Every structure is written in C-alpha cells, then in structure tokens.
Amino acid sequence: MWWFQQGLSFLPSALVIWTFATFIFSYITAITLHHVDPALPYIRVSGVRTLHTLSLSFSDTGTIPPERCLFGVMLNIAAVLGIATMYVRYKQVHALNPEENLIIKLNKAGLVLGILSCLGLSLVANFQKSTLFIVHVCGAALAFSMGSFYMFVQTILSYLMQPKIHSKQIFWVRLLLVIWCGVSALSMMTCSSILYSSDFGPDLIQKLHWNPEDKGYVLHLVTTAAEWSMSFSFFGFFLTYIRDFQKITLRVEANLHGLTLYDTVPCPVTNERTPLLSRDFQ
C-alpha cells in the first residue's frame, strides 16, 4: 500500500498540492499574458493592492481575467479541502483525548478558527476589492489571521499530547513553522506599513509593474517575499498532518427512521454504513 493510501493521508496532501497549484497556474497565466512582472507578484485575489496592512495576500496574479477566474474557482476548492482536513484533525484529537477538558476546549477552538480561515479564503476568492472592498478586506483578515491562530492552537495541542500521543519531534517541527509564519507576518506588515504610509507616488495602490529604479521597490520586494514565505509556512504545517492522518479513517453512517420517505410513524430500521469516497473508512 502506498503512503497516500493509508488512512486519510491524501487529504492534507491534496490540500497543499491543490493550493500550491492555484498560485502557480494563476501566476503562469498572468506572466504569459504580461499582466504582472515575473519577480514576486503579490498573491492576492483583489482587484488592486490593498490600502491596509491587514489585507494580507492574494492579488496581482488574480487581478485581471482570465487568471482571476481561474484563481477564484481553484481557491474555493482549496477552502473546501481545508475544512475537510481541519475537521478530520478535530475528530482525531477528540477521539484520542475524550476526557481532557483543556484539550477538548482547544480542539473546538482550533476547528472554529480553521473554518473561519477557510471562509476567509472563499470570500477573498469571490469578492475582489474593486467590487466589495469591505468584504474583501474581512476575507483576507479572516484567512490569514485565523489561519495563523489555528496553527498556534494546533501546536499547543501537539505540546499537550506529547510524548504519550505525539512525538516531541513533530511538536518542534510545528513550533518552528509557527515561528516562521510569525516572522513572515511581522516582516510583511512592517514593510507594507512603511511602503503605503510613505510618499512613493500617487499610483502606488494600482501599480502592477515595478522597476528597480522605482521608489519603494525594495520594500515592495520584501513585502511580497514575506507574503510568499507566510504561504509556504502554511503548506509546511499541513504537510506535518500526513503521518497523523495515516492512522485515522472515517465512515459515513445513515440512520433510517422509516421504511419509506413517506412514513409518518417511526419504524425501526437497520442502520446502514456507507463507505466514504468509495473506501472503507471507519
């Protein structure tokens, strides 16, 4: 049996591969059509760059059709994969720690944070800044702030579950990824604050093509590099789920309360268990 056939390990793998492909395909499309510069474009799906440092991510490669349409559709699918991955992680931690009150509370908090992060991804993908600015900014803030907090909560859970359930190595790996994410976020917010609060020209917000002689070029490169770095820290974190997900499977159970769909009186019927995704997950 291949590693991705063990348990649900294909879920975090699919999430990372699909999300990375979303960035790459939209980037290649934008470069091919000369909509953005090849060197480190913003990866935000907004119509233009944001005025605020909290609107973290998704843009230059999704500003103009057709890459905007491609990025939006693929990012919605990535959000669904993200929710599925986070839900499986929630069920796994819950099953391993049925009576640990602190872990139960943190686990529920992590699930809520993860769902909000994925909701933010969907909002960013479907509401460009040029269409609905407030919705776009809220979506960007949800996606990256809640995603960062989700990583932090899961790292705490890994610490609390070691060494009986989690190994110390996986905790340290996740802690390093959280630190990586935090440093990237801090660098991005600092440089973007300086960039957009200084006088670097009236067309800075709508600017898609940068030259080395432009004012603020270095700050622009540092900010975009930090955005990509933050995204890769998310990718690395979800890849750490692969080994954990090899040890869990799920099964969908249908509880029937009547012989037909038109029965008005409850009738005992044998429950039926249906394999999830045509496989025997239990």
CSV table of C-alpha atoms in Angstrom, one decimal:
chain,number,residue,atom,x,y,z
A,1,MET,CA,0.0,0.0,0.0
A,2,TRP,CA,1.3,3.4,-1.0
A,3,TRP,CA,1.7,6.1,1.8
A,4,PHE,CA,-1.2,8.2,0.4
A,5,GLN,CA,-3.5,5.2,0.5
A,6,GLN,CA,-3.0,4.8,4.3
A,7,GLY,CA,-5.9,6.3,6.3
A,8,LEU,CA,-6.8,9.8,5.2
A,9,SER,CA,-3.3,11.0,4.5
A,10,PHE,CA,-4.3,12.0,1.0
A,11,LEU,CA,-6.4,14.9,2.5
A,12,PRO,CA,-3.5,17.2,3.7
A,13,SER,CA,-1.5,16.2,0.6
A,14,ALA,CA,-4.3,17.2,-1.7
A,15,LEU,CA,-4.8,20.5,0.2
A,16,VAL,CA,-1.2,21.5,-0.2
A,17,ILE,CA,-0.8,20.4,-3.8
A,18,TRP,CA,-4.0,22.0,-4.9
A,19,THR,CA,-3.4,25.3,-3.2
A,20,PHE,CA,0.1,25.5,-4.5
A,21,ALA,CA,-1.2,24.7,-8.0
A,22,THR,CA,-3.7,27.5,-7.6
A,23,PHE,CA,-0.8,30.0,-7.0
A,24,ILE,CA,1.3,28.6,-9.8
A,25,PHE,CA,-1.3,28.3,-12.5
A,26,SER,CA,-2.6,31.8,-12.0
A,27,TYR,CA,1.0,33.1,-11.8
A,28,ILE,CA,1.9,31.4,-15.1
A,29,THR,CA,-1.2,32.7,-16.7
A,30,ALA,CA,-0.6,36.3,-15.5
A,31,ILE,CA,3.0,36.2,-16.6
A,32,THR,CA,2.2,34.7,-20.0
A,33,LEU,CA,-0.3,37.4,-20.7
A,34,HIS,CA,2.1,40.1,-19.3
A,35,HIS,CA,-0.4,41.2,-16.7
A,36,VAL,CA,2.3,41.2,-13.9
A,37,ASP,CA,6.0,41.3,-13.5
A,38,PRO,CA,7.7,37.8,-13.2
A,39,ALA,CA,9.5,38.8,-10.0
A,40,LEU,CA,7.5,38.1,-6.8
A,41,PRO,CA,4.0,39.4,-7.7
A,42,TYR,CA,1.5,39.8,-4.8
A,43,ILE,CA,-0.6,36.6,-4.5
A,44,ARG,CA,-3.8,38.5,-3.6
A,45,VAL,CA,-7.0,38.0,-5.5
A,46,SER,CA,-8.1,41.6,-5.1
A,47,GLY,CA,-8.6,43.9,-8.0
A,48,VAL,CA,-5.7,46.1,-6.8
A,49,ARG,CA,-3.3,46.1,-3.9
A,50,THR,CA,-4.7,47.0,-0.5
A,51,LEU,CA,-4.5,50.3,1.4
A,52,HIS,CA,-4.3,48.5,4.7
A,53,THR,CA,-1.7,46.1,6.0
A,54,LEU,CA,-4.4,43.8,7.3
A,55,SER,CA,-5.4,42.8,3.8
A,56,LEU,CA,-2.7,40.2,3.7
A,57,SER,CA,-2.3,38.2,0.5
A,58,PHE,CA,-3.8,37.2,-2.8
A,59,SER,CA,-3.7,39.8,-5.6
A,60,ASP,CA,-1.5,40.7,-8.5
A,61,THR,CA,-1.8,37.2,-10.1
A,62,GLY,CA,-5.6,37.4,-9.8
A,63,THR,CA,-6.3,40.9,-10.8
A,64,ILE,CA,-7.2,40.6,-14.5
A,65,PRO,CA,-9.3,37.8,-16.2
A,66,PRO,CA,-8.7,35.0,-17.1
A,67,GLU,CA,-6.3,34.3,-14.2
A,68,ARG,CA,-8.7,36.0,-11.7
A,69,CYS,CA,-11.4,33.5,-12.7
A,70,LEU,CA,-9.1,30.5,-12.5
A,71,PHE,CA,-7.7,31.6,-9.1
A,72,GLY,CA,-11.2,32.1,-7.7
A,73,VAL,CA,-12.5,28.7,-8.7
A,74,MET,CA,-9.4,26.8,-7.6
A,75,LEU,CA,-9.2,28.8,-4.3
A,76,ASN,CA,-12.8,27.8,-3.5
A,77,ILE,CA,-11.9,24.2,-3.9
A,78,ALA,CA,-8.9,24.7,-1.7
A,79,ALA,CA,-11.2,26.1,1.0
A,80,VAL,CA,-13.3,23.0,0.9
A,81,LEU,CA,-10.3,20.8,1.2
A,82,GLY,CA,-9.1,22.9,4.1
A,83,ILE,CA,-12.3,22.5,6.0
A,84,ALA,CA,-12.3,18.7,5.4
A,85,THR,CA,-8.7,18.5,6.6
A,86,MET,CA,-9.3,20.5,9.7
A,87,TYR,CA,-12.5,18.6,10.6
A,88,VAL,CA,-10.6,15.2,10.4
A,89,ARG,CA,-7.9,16.7,12.6
A,90,TYR,CA,-10.6,17.7,15.1
A,91,LYS,CA,-12.2,14.3,15.1
A,92,GLN,CA,-8.8,12.6,15.6
A,93,VAL,CA,-7.8,14.8,18.6
A,94,HIS,CA,-11.3,14.3,20.1
A,95,ALA,CA,-11.0,10.6,19.8
A,96,LEU,CA,-7.6,10.5,21.4
A,97,ASN,CA,-8.4,12.7,24.3
A,98,PRO,CA,-12.1,12.1,25.3
A,99,GLU,CA,-11.7,13.3,28.9
A,100,GLU,CA,-9.1,16.1,28.8
A,101,ASN,CA,-11.0,19.3,29.3
A,102,LEU,CA,-8.3,21.7,28.2
A,103,ILE,CA,-7.5,19.7,25.1
A,104,ILE,CA,-11.2,19.4,24.2
A,105,LYS,CA,-11.7,23.2,24.5
A,106,LEU,CA,-8.5,24.0,22.5
A,107,ASN,CA,-9.6,21.4,19.9
A,108,LYS,CA,-13.0,23.0,19.4
A,109,ALA,CA,-11.4,26.5,19.2
A,110,GLY,CA,-9.0,25.2,16.6
A,111,LEU,CA,-11.9,23.9,14.5
A,112,VAL,CA,-13.7,27.2,14.7
A,113,LEU,CA,-10.5,29.1,13.7
A,114,GLY,CA,-9.9,26.8,10.8
A,115,ILE,CA,-13.4,27.1,9.5
A,116,LEU,CA,-13.2,30.9,9.7
A,117,SER,CA,-9.9,30.9,7.9
A,118,CYS,CA,-11.4,28.8,5.0
A,119,LEU,CA,-14.4,31.1,4.9
A,120,GLY,CA,-12.0,34.0,4.5
A,121,LEU,CA,-10.3,32.2,1.6
A,122,SER,CA,-13.7,31.8,-0.1
A,123,LEU,CA,-14.6,35.5,0.5
A,124,VAL,CA,-11.3,36.7,-0.9
A,125,ALA,CA,-11.7,34.5,-4.0
A,126,ASN,CA,-15.2,35.7,-4.8
A,127,PHE,CA,-15.2,39.3,-3.7
A,128,GLN,CA,-12.5,41.4,-5.3
A,129,LYS,CA,-11.5,44.7,-3.7
A,130,SER,CA,-12.7,46.7,-6.7
A,131,THR,CA,-16.2,45.1,-6.2
A,132,LEU,CA,-16.8,45.0,-2.5
A,133,PHE,CA,-13.9,46.4,-0.6
A,134,ILE,CA,-15.2,45.7,3.0
A,135,VAL,CA,-15.9,42.0,2.2
A,136,HIS,CA,-12.6,41.5,0.6
A,137,VAL,CA,-10.6,43.0,3.5
A,138,CYS,CA,-12.6,41.0,6.0
A,139,GLY,CA,-12.0,37.8,4.0
A,140,ALA,CA,-8.2,38.5,3.8
A,141,ALA,CA,-8.1,39.2,7.6
A,142,LEU,CA,-10.0,36.0,8.3
A,143,ALA,CA,-7.9,33.8,6.1
A,144,PHE,CA,-4.5,34.7,7.4
A,145,SER,CA,-5.1,35.9,11.0
A,146,MET,CA,-7.4,32.9,11.8
A,147,GLY,CA,-5.1,30.6,9.9
A,148,SER,CA,-2.1,31.7,12.0
A,149,PHE,CA,-4.1,31.3,15.2
A,150,TYR,CA,-5.1,27.8,14.0
A,151,MET,CA,-1.5,26.8,13.6
A,152,PHE,CA,-0.7,28.2,17.0
A,153,VAL,CA,-3.6,26.3,18.7
A,154,GLN,CA,-2.6,23.0,17.0
A,155,THR,CA,1.0,23.5,18.1
A,156,ILE,CA,-0.2,23.8,21.7
A,157,LEU,CA,-2.3,20.7,21.3
A,158,SER,CA,0.8,18.9,20.0
A,159,TYR,CA,2.7,20.0,23.1
A,160,LEU,CA,0.0,18.9,25.5
A,161,MET,CA,-0.3,15.5,23.7
A,162,GLN,CA,3.4,14.7,23.8
A,163,PRO,CA,5.1,12.3,24.4
A,164,LYS,CA,2.3,9.8,25.0
A,165,ILE,CA,0.3,10.5,21.8
A,166,HIS,CA,2.5,13.0,19.9
A,167,SER,CA,6.3,12.7,19.5
A,168,LYS,CA,8.5,15.6,20.6
A,169,GLN,CA,9.9,15.9,17.1
A,170,ILE,CA,6.6,16.8,15.5
A,171,PHE,CA,5.9,19.4,18.2
A,172,TRP,CA,9.3,21.1,17.5
A,173,VAL,CA,8.7,21.0,13.7
A,174,ARG,CA,5.3,22.6,14.1
A,175,LEU,CA,6.7,25.2,16.6
A,176,LEU,CA,9.4,26.2,14.1
A,177,LEU,CA,6.7,26.5,11.4
A,178,VAL,CA,4.6,28.8,13.6
A,179,ILE,CA,7.7,30.9,14.3
A,180,TRP,CA,8.4,31.1,10.6
A,181,CYS,CA,4.8,32.2,10.0
A,182,GLY,CA,5.0,34.8,12.7
A,183,VAL,CA,8.3,36.3,11.4
A,184,SER,CA,6.9,36.4,7.9
A,185,ALA,CA,3.7,38.1,9.0
A,186,LEU,CA,5.7,40.7,11.1
A,187,SER,CA,8.0,41.4,8.2
A,188,MET,CA,5.1,41.8,5.8
A,189,MET,CA,3.1,44.2,8.0
A,190,THR,CA,6.2,46.3,8.8
A,191,CYS,CA,7.4,46.8,5.3
A,192,SER,CA,3.9,47.3,3.8
A,193,SER,CA,3.1,49.9,6.5
A,194,ILE,CA,6.2,51.8,5.6
A,195,LEU,CA,5.5,51.4,1.9
A,196,TYR,CA,1.9,52.6,1.9
A,197,SER,CA,2.4,55.3,4.6
A,198,SER,CA,5.3,57.0,2.7
A,199,ASP,CA,5.1,59.2,-0.3
A,200,PHE,CA,6.2,56.8,-3.1
A,201,GLY,CA,3.8,58.1,-5.8
A,202,PRO,CA,0.0,58.6,-6.3
A,203,ASP,CA,-0.4,55.4,-8.3
A,204,LEU,CA,1.2,53.0,-5.8
A,205,ILE,CA,-2.0,51.2,-5.0
A,206,GLN,CA,-2.9,50.3,-8.5
A,207,LYS,CA,0.7,49.6,-9.6
A,208,LEU,CA,1.2,46.2,-11.1
A,209,HIS,CA,4.6,46.6,-12.9
A,210,TRP,CA,7.7,47.6,-10.8
A,211,ASN,CA,11.2,48.6,-12.0
A,212,PRO,CA,14.3,48.6,-9.8
A,213,GLU,CA,14.6,52.4,-10.1
A,214,ASP,CA,11.1,52.9,-8.7
A,215,LYS,CA,10.7,54.4,-5.2
A,216,GLY,CA,9.8,51.7,-2.7
A,217,TYR,CA,11.0,48.9,-4.9
A,218,VAL,CA,13.0,47.2,-2.1
A,219,LEU,CA,10.1,47.5,0.3
A,220,HIS,CA,7.8,46.0,-2.4
A,221,LEU,CA,10.1,43.0,-2.9
A,222,VAL,CA,10.5,42.4,0.9
A,223,THR,CA,6.7,42.6,1.4
A,224,THR,CA,5.9,40.2,-1.4
A,225,ALA,CA,8.6,37.8,-0.4
A,226,ALA,CA,7.2,37.8,3.1
A,227,GLU,CA,3.7,37.0,1.8
A,228,TRP,CA,5.0,34.0,-0.2
A,229,SER,CA,7.1,32.9,2.8
A,230,MET,CA,4.0,33.0,5.0
A,231,SER,CA,2.1,30.9,2.5
A,232,PHE,CA,4.8,28.3,2.4
A,233,SER,CA,4.8,28.1,6.2
A,234,PHE,CA,1.1,27.1,6.0
A,235,PHE,CA,2.0,24.5,3.4
A,236,GLY,CA,4.7,23.0,5.6
A,237,PHE,CA,2.3,22.9,8.6
A,238,PHE,CA,-0.4,20.9,6.8
A,239,LEU,CA,2.2,18.5,5.4
A,240,THR,CA,3.0,17.6,9.0
A,241,TYR,CA,-0.5,16.1,9.2
A,242,ILE,CA,0.3,13.4,6.7
A,243,ARG,CA,1.7,10.9,9.2
A,244,ASP,CA,-1.0,11.6,11.7
A,245,PHE,CA,-3.7,11.1,9.1
A,246,GLN,CA,-2.3,7.7,8.1
A,247,LYS,CA,-3.7,6.5,11.5
A,248,ILE,CA,-7.3,7.6,11.1
A,249,THR,CA,-10.2,6.6,8.9
A,250,LEU,CA,-13.9,7.8,8.8
A,251,ARG,CA,-17.2,6.1,7.9
A,252,VAL,CA,-20.5,7.7,7.0
A,253,GLU,CA,-23.5,6.2,8.8
A,254,ALA,CA,-27.1,6.7,7.5
A,255,ASN,CA,-29.7,6.4,10.3
A,256,LEU,CA,-33.1,5.5,8.8
A,257,HIS,CA,-36.3,6.2,10.7
A,258,GLY,CA,-38.8,4.6,8.3
A,259,LEU,CA,-39.3,2.0,5.5
A,260,THR,CA,-40.1,4.8,3.0
A,261,LEU,CA,-39.6,8.6,2.9
A,262,TYR,CA,-43.4,9.0,3.4
A,263,ASP,CA,-43.8,7.1,6.7
A,264,THR,CA,-45.4,9.2,9.5
A,265,VAL,CA,-44.9,6.7,12.3
A,266,PRO,CA,-41.3,5.9,13.3
A,267,CYS,CA,-40.4,2.3,12.3
A,268,PRO,CA,-37.2,0.5,13.5
A,269,VAL,CA,-34.9,0.0,10.5
A,270,THR,CA,-31.4,-1.5,10.4
A,271,ASN,CA,-28.8,1.3,10.1
A,272,GLU,CA,-26.6,1.3,7.0
A,273,ARG,CA,-23.0,2.3,6.9
A,274,THR,CA,-21.7,3.7,3.6
A,275,PRO,CA,-18.0,3.9,2.9
A,276,LEU,CA,-16.8,7.5,2.5
A,277,LEU,CA,-15.4,8.2,-1.0
A,278,SER,CA,-15.9,4.6,-2.0
A,279,ARG,CA,-13.5,3.4,0.6
A,280,ASP,CA,-13.9,1.7,4.0
A,281,PHE,CA,-13.2,4.5,6.4
A,282,GLN,CA,-14.2,3.7,10.0
